[in-house]
Tab-separated table of C-alpha atoms and ligand atoms in Angstrom:
chain	number	residue	atom	x	y	z
A	515	MET	CA	22.085	-115.802	-3.705
A	516	GLN	CA	25.777	-116.159	-2.247
A	517	LYS	CA	27.104	-119.413	-3.434
A	518	PRO	CA	28.657	-121.870	-0.600
A	519	GLN	CA	32.231	-121.541	-2.008
A	520	LEU	CA	32.128	-117.915	-2.032
A	521	LEU	CA	32.147	-118.029	2.277
A	522	GLU	CA	34.527	-120.886	1.878
A	523	PHE	CA	37.164	-118.811	0.022
A	524	ILE	CA	36.684	-115.450	2.480
A	525	ASN	CA	37.122	-117.884	5.349
A	526	ARG	CA	40.286	-119.034	4.043
A	527	MET	CA	41.851	-115.740	3.128
A	528	LEU	CA	44.561	-114.151	5.559
A	529	PRO	CA	43.171	-112.019	8.158
A	530	ASP	CA	42.643	-107.913	7.013
A	531	SER	CA	42.635	-109.078	3.395
A	532	VAL	CA	41.203	-108.133	-0.122
A	533	ALA	CA	40.825	-110.485	-3.219
A	534	ILE	CA	40.055	-108.581	-6.469
A	535	VAL	CA	38.746	-111.480	-8.988
A	536	PRO	CA	38.012	-109.845	-12.551
A	537	SER	CA	35.824	-110.795	-15.546
A	538	ALA	CA	36.930	-112.617	-18.680
A	539	ASN	CA	37.507	-110.222	-21.318
A	540	GLU	CA	35.365	-110.297	-24.728
A	541	ALA	CA	37.047	-111.860	-27.380
A	542	THR	CA	37.087	-110.729	-30.752
A	543	ARG	CA	36.458	-113.624	-33.833
A	544	SER	CA	37.031	-111.108	-36.597
A	545	ASN	CA	36.875	-107.204	-37.281
A	546	ASP	CA	33.829	-105.906	-34.912
A	547	THR	CA	32.150	-109.145	-34.290
A	548	HIS	CA	32.681	-111.468	-30.888
A	549	TYR	CA	33.043	-115.123	-29.804
A	550	ARG	CA	30.221	-115.645	-27.443
A	551	PHE	CA	31.136	-114.367	-23.962
A	552	ARG	CA	32.213	-117.059	-21.086
A	553	GLN	CA	32.718	-116.041	-18.007
A	554	ASP	CA	36.487	-116.444	-16.177
A	555	SER	CA	36.147	-119.646	-14.239
A	556	ASP	CA	37.371	-118.428	-11.210
A	557	LEU	CA	34.702	-115.230	-11.085
A	558	PHE	CA	31.965	-117.774	-11.601
A	559	TYR	CA	32.813	-120.143	-9.496
A	560	LEU	CA	32.756	-117.822	-6.409
A	561	THR	CA	29.478	-115.469	-7.795
A	562	GLY	CA	27.762	-117.016	-10.866
A	563	PHE	CA	27.951	-113.501	-12.466
A	564	GLU	CA	28.369	-113.972	-16.376
A	565	GLU	CA	28.350	-110.710	-17.584
A	566	PRO	CA	31.521	-109.344	-19.121
A	567	GLU	CA	33.460	-106.015	-17.718
A	568	SER	CA	32.698	-106.957	-13.945
A	569	VAL	CA	34.818	-107.160	-10.652
A	570	ALA	CA	34.183	-108.816	-7.664
A	571	VAL	CA	35.872	-107.761	-4.706
A	572	PHE	CA	35.702	-109.655	-1.655
A	573	THR	CA	36.947	-108.176	1.868
A	574	ASN	CA	37.962	-109.751	4.915
A	575	VAL	CA	38.893	-106.785	6.890
A	576	LYS	CA	38.221	-107.007	10.680
A	577	ASP	CA	36.121	-110.069	10.462
A	578	ARG	CA	33.759	-108.404	8.127
A	579	PRO	CA	33.510	-110.856	5.190
A	580	GLU	CA	32.400	-108.527	2.560
A	581	TYR	CA	31.543	-109.041	-1.441
A	582	THR	CA	31.293	-106.327	-3.512
A	583	LEU	CA	30.270	-106.447	-7.163
A	584	PHE	CA	31.186	-103.642	-9.895
A	585	VAL	CA	29.014	-104.487	-12.999
A	586	ARG	CA	28.005	-102.880	-15.996
A	587	PRO	CA	24.614	-100.646	-15.151
A	588	ARG	CA	21.625	-101.207	-16.571
A	589	ASP	CA	21.328	-99.275	-20.121
A	590	PRO	CA	17.649	-99.726	-22.312
A	591	GLU	CA	19.738	-98.432	-25.209
A	592	ARG	CA	23.038	-100.876	-25.143
A	593	GLU	CA	20.733	-103.780	-23.589
A	594	ILE	CA	18.823	-103.650	-27.024
A	595	TRP	CA	21.909	-104.381	-28.949
A	596	ASP	CA	23.694	-106.786	-26.101
A	597	GLY	CA	20.637	-108.001	-24.189
A	598	ARG	CA	19.945	-107.441	-20.305
A	599	ARG	CA	21.807	-106.798	-17.603
A	600	ALA	CA	21.535	-107.614	-13.741
A	601	GLY	CA	23.061	-104.203	-13.004
A	602	VAL	CA	23.850	-102.953	-9.660
A	603	GLU	CA	20.108	-103.605	-8.565
A	604	GLY	CA	20.480	-107.860	-9.960
A	605	ALA	CA	24.080	-108.028	-8.692
A	606	VAL	CA	22.928	-107.542	-5.296
A	607	ASN	CA	19.357	-109.124	-5.415
A	608	SER	CA	20.421	-112.333	-7.575
A	609	PHE	CA	24.215	-112.475	-6.889
A	610	GLY	CA	24.146	-112.152	-3.416
A	611	ALA	CA	26.835	-108.961	-3.530
A	612	VAL	CA	26.865	-106.896	-0.317
A	613	GLU	CA	26.810	-103.768	-2.243
A	614	ALA	CA	27.049	-103.345	-5.953
A	615	PHE	CA	28.624	-100.201	-8.261
A	616	PRO	CA	28.948	-99.738	-11.958
A	617	ILE	CA	32.359	-100.621	-13.271
A	618	ALA	CA	33.138	-97.023	-13.940
A	619	GLU	CA	33.348	-96.289	-10.265
A	620	LEU	CA	36.007	-98.596	-9.525
A	621	ASN	CA	38.774	-96.610	-9.462
A	622	LYS	CA	37.420	-94.110	-7.220
A	623	LYS	CA	36.325	-97.165	-4.587
A	624	LEU	CA	39.653	-98.552	-4.820
A	625	PRO	CA	41.311	-96.368	-2.256
A	626	ASP	CA	38.788	-97.053	0.420
A	627	LEU	CA	38.357	-100.966	-0.756
A	628	LEU	CA	42.424	-101.219	-0.180
A	629	SER	CA	43.080	-99.220	2.834
A	630	GLY	CA	43.730	-101.188	5.914
A	631	ALA	CA	44.074	-104.515	4.078
A	632	ARG	CA	47.213	-106.149	5.271
A	633	SER	CA	47.423	-108.471	2.344
A	634	LEU	CA	45.465	-108.360	-1.328
A	635	TYR	CA	44.788	-110.968	-3.058
A	636	TYR	CA	45.146	-110.159	-6.897
A	637	ARG	CA	46.597	-112.278	-9.955
A	638	LEU	CA	49.168	-110.286	-11.798
A	639	PRO	CA	49.354	-109.732	-14.255
A	640	SER	CA	45.564	-110.152	-15.021
A	641	SER	CA	43.760	-110.482	-17.935
A	642	LYS	CA	43.135	-106.291	-17.732
A	643	PRO	CA	45.746	-104.331	-18.053
A	644	GLU	CA	44.362	-101.407	-16.975
A	645	LEU	CA	42.840	-102.707	-14.139
A	646	ASP	CA	46.864	-103.887	-13.238
A	647	ASP	CA	47.683	-100.187	-13.827
A	648	SER	CA	44.645	-99.106	-11.553
A	649	VAL	CA	45.674	-101.430	-8.649
A	650	LEU	CA	49.428	-101.286	-8.118
A	651	ASN	CA	48.595	-96.855	-8.629
A	652	GLN	CA	46.461	-97.457	-5.533
A	653	ILE	CA	49.052	-99.246	-3.840
A	654	SER	CA	51.911	-96.557	-4.506
A	655	GLN	CA	49.570	-94.136	-3.231
A	656	LEU	CA	48.612	-95.869	0.057
A	657	ARG	CA	52.514	-96.392	0.453
A	658	ALA	CA	53.156	-92.565	0.056
A	659	GLY	CA	50.627	-91.802	2.687
A	660	ILE	CA	52.077	-94.130	5.248
A	661	ARG	CA	53.523	-91.489	7.243
A	662	ARG	CA	50.467	-89.992	7.386
A	663	GLY	CA	49.197	-93.360	9.253
A	664	VAL	CA	47.713	-95.079	5.903
A	665	ALA	CA	48.380	-98.506	5.285
A	666	ALA	CA	49.450	-100.019	1.902
A	667	PRO	CA	49.201	-103.950	1.649
A	668	GLU	CA	52.376	-105.460	2.813
A	669	SER	CA	51.795	-108.505	0.469
A	670	ILE	CA	50.390	-109.336	-3.212
A	671	VAL	CA	49.498	-113.096	-3.099
A	672	ASP	CA	47.737	-114.946	-5.963
A	673	PRO	CA	44.297	-115.763	-4.882
A	674	ALA	CA	44.499	-118.946	-7.235
A	675	GLY	CA	46.389	-120.644	-4.553
A	676	ILE	CA	43.058	-120.854	-2.484
A	677	ILE	CA	40.340	-120.919	-5.377
A	678	HIS	CA	41.811	-123.313	-7.617
A	679	GLU	CA	42.230	-125.758	-4.896
A	680	LEU	CA	38.605	-125.266	-3.701
A	681	ARG	CA	37.901	-125.779	-7.183
A	682	LEU	CA	39.650	-128.904	-7.126
A	683	ILE	CA	37.302	-130.947	-4.787
A	684	LYS	CA	33.927	-130.596	-6.281
A	685	SER	CA	30.729	-130.531	-3.758
A	686	GLN	CA	27.705	-132.282	-4.067
A	687	GLU	CA	26.093	-129.957	-6.373
A	688	GLU	CA	29.056	-129.605	-8.616
A	689	ILE	CA	29.256	-133.323	-8.661
A	690	ARG	CA	25.469	-133.197	-9.538
A	691	ILE	CA	26.198	-130.756	-12.414
A	692	MET	CA	28.801	-132.752	-13.884
A	693	GLN	CA	26.728	-135.744	-13.747
A	694	GLN	CA	24.824	-133.910	-15.887
A	695	ALA	CA	27.271	-132.492	-18.186
A	696	ALA	CA	28.640	-136.171	-18.963
A	697	ASP	CA	25.089	-137.419	-19.307
A	698	ILE	CA	24.498	-135.016	-21.894
A	699	ALA	CA	27.652	-135.798	-23.652
A	700	ALA	CA	27.067	-139.449	-23.346
A	701	ALA	CA	23.533	-139.237	-25.158
A	702	ALA	CA	25.518	-137.753	-27.985
A	703	HIS	CA	28.083	-139.906	-28.287
A	704	VAL	CA	25.405	-142.665	-28.289
A	705	GLU	CA	23.275	-140.823	-30.901
A	706	ALA	CA	26.809	-140.606	-33.209
A	707	MET	CA	27.565	-144.012	-32.778
A	708	LYS	CA	23.647	-145.127	-34.232
A	709	ALA	CA	23.900	-141.953	-36.949
A	710	VAL	CA	27.307	-142.882	-38.863
A	711	ARG	CA	27.553	-144.308	-41.871
A	712	PRO	CA	30.288	-144.623	-44.807
A	713	GLY	CA	30.309	-141.730	-47.030
A	714	MET	CA	29.055	-139.305	-44.223
A	715	MET	CA	31.291	-136.265	-43.848
A	716	GLU	CA	33.232	-135.873	-40.185
A	717	TYR	CA	31.259	-132.502	-40.103
A	718	GLU	CA	28.231	-134.105	-39.970
A	719	LEU	CA	28.737	-136.022	-37.206
A	720	GLU	CA	30.076	-133.162	-35.495
A	721	ALA	CA	26.898	-131.277	-36.156
A	722	LEU	CA	25.013	-134.275	-34.844
A	723	ILE	CA	26.953	-134.057	-31.431
A	724	GLU	CA	26.638	-130.900	-30.895
A	725	PHE	CA	22.969	-130.482	-31.926
A	726	ASN	CA	22.775	-132.992	-29.114
A	727	PHE	CA	24.639	-130.859	-26.732
A	728	ARG	CA	22.512	-127.901	-27.218
A	729	LYS	CA	19.260	-129.853	-27.519
A	730	SER	CA	19.904	-130.836	-23.977
A	731	GLY	CA	20.950	-127.477	-22.611
A	732	ALA	CA	24.325	-127.338	-22.392
A	733	SER	CA	25.989	-123.956	-23.200
A	734	ALA	CA	28.465	-125.333	-25.932
A	735	PRO	CA	30.811	-128.025	-26.662
A	736	ALA	CA	33.718	-127.706	-23.596
A	737	TYR	CA	36.445	-127.520	-26.180
A	738	SER	CA	36.693	-127.999	-30.101
A	739	SER	CA	35.430	-131.546	-30.746
A	740	ILE	CA	37.559	-133.711	-32.406
A	741	VAL	CA	36.038	-136.253	-34.906
A	742	GLY	CA	38.914	-137.910	-37.235
A	743	GLY	CA	38.061	-141.023	-39.345
A	744	GLY	CA	41.148	-143.565	-40.379
A	745	ALA	CA	44.304	-141.874	-40.300
A	746	ASN	CA	42.722	-138.790	-38.910
A	747	ALA	CA	42.204	-140.002	-36.018
A	748	THR	CA	46.030	-140.137	-35.075
A	749	VAL	CA	46.522	-136.628	-35.322
A	750	LEU	CA	45.783	-135.370	-31.612
A	751	HIS	CA	44.674	-132.294	-32.054
A	752	TYR	CA	42.493	-132.803	-35.100
A	753	VAL	CA	39.770	-130.354	-35.213
A	754	ASN	CA	38.845	-129.781	-38.968
A	755	ASN	CA	36.444	-132.396	-39.167
A	756	ASP	CA	36.149	-132.195	-42.946
A	757	ASP	CA	37.012	-135.325	-44.479
A	758	THR	CA	34.855	-138.296	-45.427
A	759	LEU	CA	34.223	-141.012	-43.109
A	760	ARG	CA	34.972	-144.497	-45.086
A	761	ASP	CA	33.701	-147.791	-45.190
A	762	GLY	CA	36.313	-150.002	-43.276
A	763	ASP	CA	37.608	-146.973	-40.869
A	764	LEU	CA	37.189	-146.417	-37.550
A	765	VAL	CA	36.161	-142.887	-36.123
A	766	LEU	CA	37.605	-140.905	-33.352
A	767	VAL	CA	35.288	-138.715	-31.474
A	768	ASP	CA	36.531	-136.814	-28.151
A	769	ALA	CA	33.710	-134.434	-27.996
A	770	GLY	CA	32.014	-132.936	-24.274
A	771	ALA	CA	29.536	-130.239	-23.540
A	772	GLU	CA	29.684	-127.499	-21.232
A	773	TYR	CA	26.759	-127.660	-18.997
A	774	LYS	CA	26.014	-124.574	-15.890
A	775	GLY	CA	29.541	-124.051	-16.499
A	776	TYR	CA	31.270	-127.542	-15.982
A	777	ALA	CA	32.767	-129.512	-18.853
A	778	SER	CA	32.400	-133.649	-19.842
A	779	ASP	CA	35.020	-135.084	-21.596
A	780	ILE	CA	34.579	-138.496	-23.281
A	781	THR	CA	36.276	-140.024	-26.000
A	782	ARG	CA	35.123	-143.310	-28.053
A	783	THR	CA	36.201	-144.848	-31.191
A	784	PHE	CA	33.934	-147.196	-33.346
A	785	PRO	CA	33.714	-148.693	-36.875
A	786	VAL	CA	32.041	-146.582	-39.603
A	787	ASN	CA	30.341	-149.350	-40.975
A	788	GLY	CA	29.220	-151.130	-37.621
A	789	ARG	CA	32.436	-153.676	-37.343
A	790	PHE	CA	35.465	-153.900	-36.043
A	791	SER	CA	38.224	-155.392	-38.478
A	792	GLU	CA	40.415	-157.538	-36.709
A	793	ALA	CA	43.399	-155.529	-36.695
A	794	GLN	CA	41.173	-152.703	-35.336
A	795	ARG	CA	40.101	-154.952	-32.857
A	796	GLU	CA	43.487	-156.010	-31.657
A	797	ILE	CA	44.432	-152.239	-31.231
A	798	TYR	CA	41.493	-151.502	-29.478
A	799	GLU	CA	41.163	-154.321	-26.944
A	800	LEU	CA	44.315	-153.232	-26.006
A	801	VAL	CA	43.554	-149.792	-25.362
A	802	LEU	CA	40.253	-150.693	-23.368
A	803	GLU	CA	42.185	-153.424	-21.317
A	804	THR	CA	44.247	-150.764	-20.119
A	805	GLN	CA	41.856	-147.826	-19.661
A	806	VAL	CA	39.436	-150.225	-17.862
A	807	SER	CA	42.635	-151.326	-15.583
A	808	CYS	CA	43.583	-147.795	-15.049
A	809	VAL	CA	39.873	-146.325	-14.158
A	810	ASN	CA	39.640	-149.624	-11.669
A	811	MET	CA	42.775	-148.057	-9.986
A	812	ALA	CA	41.772	-144.526	-9.493
A	813	GLN	CA	40.582	-143.920	-5.931
A	814	PRO	CA	41.995	-141.943	-3.249
A	815	GLY	CA	45.455	-142.555	-2.428
A	816	VAL	CA	46.652	-143.381	-5.927
A	817	THR	CA	48.649	-140.645	-7.768
A	818	MET	CA	47.905	-139.428	-11.314
A	819	GLU	CA	51.759	-140.838	-12.135
A	820	GLU	CA	51.262	-143.711	-11.006
A	821	LEU	CA	48.052	-144.240	-13.279
A	822	LYS	CA	49.786	-143.214	-15.894
A	823	SER	CA	52.764	-145.342	-15.325
A	824	HIS	CA	50.244	-148.391	-15.132
A	825	SER	CA	49.242	-147.448	-18.674
A	826	ILE	CA	52.422	-147.317	-20.092
A	827	ARG	CA	53.397	-150.522	-18.829
A	828	MET	CA	50.084	-152.368	-20.107
A	829	LEU	CA	50.559	-150.109	-23.243
A	830	THR	CA	54.283	-151.135	-23.793
A	831	GLU	CA	53.732	-154.949	-23.176
A	832	GLY	CA	50.766	-154.564	-25.702
A	833	MET	CA	52.754	-152.963	-28.280
A	834	VAL	CA	55.438	-155.684	-27.635
A	835	ARG	CA	52.818	-158.727	-28.049
A	836	LEU	CA	51.196	-156.876	-31.461
A	837	GLY	CA	54.633	-156.076	-33.164
A	838	LEU	CA	54.302	-152.938	-32.637
A	839	LEU	CA	57.520	-152.504	-30.632
A	840	LYS	CA	60.724	-154.989	-30.505
A	841	GLY	CA	62.565	-155.861	-27.192
A	842	GLU	CA	62.306	-156.194	-23.473
A	843	THR	CA	59.486	-154.011	-21.963
A	844	GLU	CA	61.526	-152.622	-19.389
A	845	GLU	CA	63.941	-151.459	-22.020
A	846	LEU	CA	61.154	-150.155	-23.928
A	847	ILE	CA	59.662	-147.843	-20.987
A	848	THR	CA	63.045	-146.403	-19.846
A	849	ARG	CA	63.785	-145.546	-23.083
A	850	GLU	CA	60.063	-143.988	-23.759
A	851	LYS	CA	59.857	-146.164	-26.904
A	852	TYR	CA	56.102	-146.461	-26.049
A	853	LYS	CA	55.886	-142.701	-27.421
A	854	GLN	CA	56.029	-143.338	-30.776
A	855	PHE	CA	52.644	-144.922	-30.372
A	856	TYR	CA	51.121	-143.222	-26.827
A	857	MET	CA	52.688	-139.805	-26.612
A	858	HIS	CA	50.026	-137.812	-24.339
A	859	GLY	CA	49.070	-137.906	-20.885
A	860	LEU	CA	47.213	-140.283	-19.298
A	861	GLY	CA	44.069	-137.738	-18.123
A	862	HIS	CA	43.849	-134.356	-16.162
A	863	TYR	CA	41.759	-132.831	-13.605
A	864	LEU	CA	38.412	-132.083	-14.822
A	865	GLY	CA	35.736	-129.120	-13.609
A	866	MET	CA	35.024	-125.781	-14.845
A	867	ASP	CA	38.026	-125.844	-17.287
A	868	VAL	CA	38.261	-128.938	-19.352
A	869	HIS	CA	41.666	-128.976	-17.907
A	870	ASP	CA	41.253	-128.144	-14.918
A	871	VAL	CA	42.853	-126.237	-12.178
A	872	GLY	CA	44.409	-127.975	-9.095
A	873	ARG	CA	47.938	-128.400	-8.091
A	874	TYR	CA	49.327	-132.183	-9.101
A	875	GLN	CA	52.671	-132.273	-6.989
A	876	ILE	CA	52.706	-131.048	-3.580
A	877	ASP	CA	56.478	-130.199	-2.172
A	878	GLY	CA	57.437	-131.562	-5.102
A	879	GLN	CA	55.847	-135.000	-4.571
A	880	PRO	CA	53.099	-136.307	-6.909
A	881	ARG	CA	49.646	-135.984	-5.369
A	882	LYS	CA	47.291	-138.275	-3.881
A	883	LEU	CA	44.133	-138.822	-5.310
A	884	GLU	CA	41.198	-137.484	-3.103
A	885	PRO	CA	37.463	-137.959	-2.849
A	886	GLY	CA	35.572	-135.026	-4.604
A	887	MET	CA	38.175	-134.688	-7.677
A	888	VAL	CA	37.083	-135.732	-11.184
A	889	ILE	CA	39.833	-136.904	-13.583
A	890	THR	CA	39.785	-137.902	-17.001
A	891	VAL	CA	41.312	-141.363	-18.018
A	892	GLU	CA	42.078	-141.688	-21.658
A	893	PRO	CA	44.778	-143.755	-23.096
A	894	GLY	CA	45.663	-144.156	-26.405
A	895	VAL	CA	47.047	-145.679	-29.333
A	896	TYR	CA	48.061	-143.806	-32.569
A	897	ILE	CA	49.968	-145.590	-35.563
A	898	ALA	CA	50.667	-142.714	-38.167
A	899	PRO	CA	50.438	-143.921	-41.664
A	900	GLY	CA	53.765	-144.699	-42.960
A	901	THR	CA	55.347	-145.977	-39.904
A	902	LYS	CA	58.106	-148.241	-40.354
A	903	ASP	CA	58.907	-151.743	-39.524
A	904	ILE	CA	55.440	-152.702	-37.851
A	905	PRO	CA	52.511	-155.212	-39.173
A	906	GLU	CA	51.287	-153.178	-42.203
A	907	LYS	CA	47.569	-153.984	-40.771
A	908	TYR	CA	47.843	-151.183	-38.503
A	909	LEU	CA	48.924	-148.569	-40.241
A	910	GLY	CA	46.464	-145.384	-39.854
A	911	ILE	CA	44.509	-146.724	-36.941
A	912	GLY	CA	44.156	-144.440	-33.891
A	913	VAL	CA	42.247	-145.248	-30.840
A	914	ARG	CA	41.600	-143.440	-27.878
A	915	ILE	CA	38.945	-144.256	-25.006
A	916	GLU	CA	38.269	-141.511	-22.492
A	917	ASP	CA	35.999	-141.805	-19.331
A	918	ASP	CA	35.225	-138.664	-16.881
A	919	VAL	CA	36.000	-140.287	-13.170
A	920	LEU	CA	34.696	-138.940	-9.636
A	921	ILE	CA	36.860	-139.880	-6.976
A	922	THR	CA	34.907	-141.397	-4.214
A	923	GLU	CA	35.525	-142.580	-0.267
A	924	GLY	CA	35.247	-145.945	-1.468
A	925	GLY	CA	36.781	-145.614	-5.105
A	926	ARG	CA	35.185	-144.219	-8.074
A	927	ASN	CA	32.213	-143.506	-10.043
A	928	VAL	CA	32.347	-143.459	-13.764
A	929	LEU	CA	30.384	-140.446	-14.868
A	930	SER	CA	30.687	-141.319	-18.279
A	931	SER	CA	29.546	-144.555	-18.396
A	932	LYS	CA	26.309	-144.430	-20.015
A	933	VAL	CA	28.061	-144.466	-23.644
A	934	PRO	CA	29.464	-147.901	-24.365
A	935	LYS	CA	32.919	-148.879	-25.031
A	936	ALA	CA	33.124	-153.042	-25.167
A	937	ILE	CA	33.007	-153.718	-28.789
A	938	ASP	CA	30.184	-156.268	-28.229
A	939	GLU	CA	28.322	-153.164	-26.630
A	940	ILE	CA	29.148	-151.235	-29.711
A	941	GLU	CA	28.761	-153.407	-32.464
A	942	SER	CA	25.000	-154.308	-30.924
A	943	LEU	CA	24.329	-150.817	-30.593
A	944	MET	CA	25.311	-150.178	-34.107
A	945	LYS	CA	23.556	-153.292	-35.345
A	946	SER	CA	20.376	-152.008	-33.806
A	947	ARG	CA	19.987	-148.673	-35.995
B	2321	LIG	N1	39.731	-133.056	-25.225
B	2321	LIG	C1	40.498	-132.709	-24.673
B	2321	LIG	C2	41.408	-133.843	-23.981
B	2321	LIG	O1	41.251	-134.631	-23.870
B	2321	LIG	O2	42.245	-133.850	-22.918
B	2322	MN	MN1	40.542	-135.190	-21.688
B	2323	MN	MN1	39.318	-135.536	-24.692
């Protein structure tokens, strides 16, 4: 079956052009063992093909939309070791390629595929230096033959310009899958809230969350899960998750599932013993108030910049109120003093990649949100231990709240709403355990 976005891509290509999109490479974990293969998001988006050592060629020459896949051929011996391959037959029958060939024949076919194309869509450099060499070699050979009437492409264009803009606006089918990715992650966060106890290790909670991802059919976490208890929550990229969860501390869990190629990205922060302390509550309420306000502001026409500025203003005002910062709000914002406690962006596009593709600026101006975009909204406040001149009760508290938000015609739809974030909801869920 051909994916609808494939036709859309070919339609947006320049007339008389060819696009070459390679697979991802297998990544070595150590010595001769590999990480589980994950397909290049662009190739997966266009074709659904999930095997390594493959290349898709899309031609739009003289009104002939065509799609050719070069793949690993069937090989009973190798398939015993590495698993089933679609082969050239499967590439045609299951993935809608008009033609398919063994990957070893790509070089031989390139002259035919490229000749007559006025533009070539190819991302240079690609992840495959040997493919770059072959493509460039073909182009110079075509140029050398120009006097014999052979045409070489006049331009080489990065196909990401088209593909990433298509990927940014999600179709109904993509939204359905992203809702499932969010539901799976939300259910795992709820299980984590129910299971956490003082004395547990952070990695036990990580394992429970990732068990729930896999149990629900997710292929993997969409990124390394963060489970940070106490002051570990103030380390933004804390992924070791090997500390004890202590009575009286909060735990920050940033974990999202990848489902059918699409990511969810959810953060919740909750008390290890089920009850927020006064100080934790004060920081949490500030982050929550800001997060809810930014979510409610997200709608067509608003820019990510505006959301970020709004979060900076609310958090800075709160930091002054709580005694984390001293001075005039305006000046603290201008001098970026809030960055001591809020040092990351408000959010990002979400899709096949957790930090998804698509331009944030158009002609140097912040881009407006549009229906079909999915963003995260994830303000946080992080108070490192040892911070000077602030109320001691706040030291070592880190809070982030992150939701996945689909922009709709009428406003927004929070895909990750099935996991609670209000203090009373979290406490009552944790009490019922
Ligand atoms: N977990 C990655 C992020 O929140 O952006
Ligand atoms: Mn995020
Ligand atoms: Mn996250």
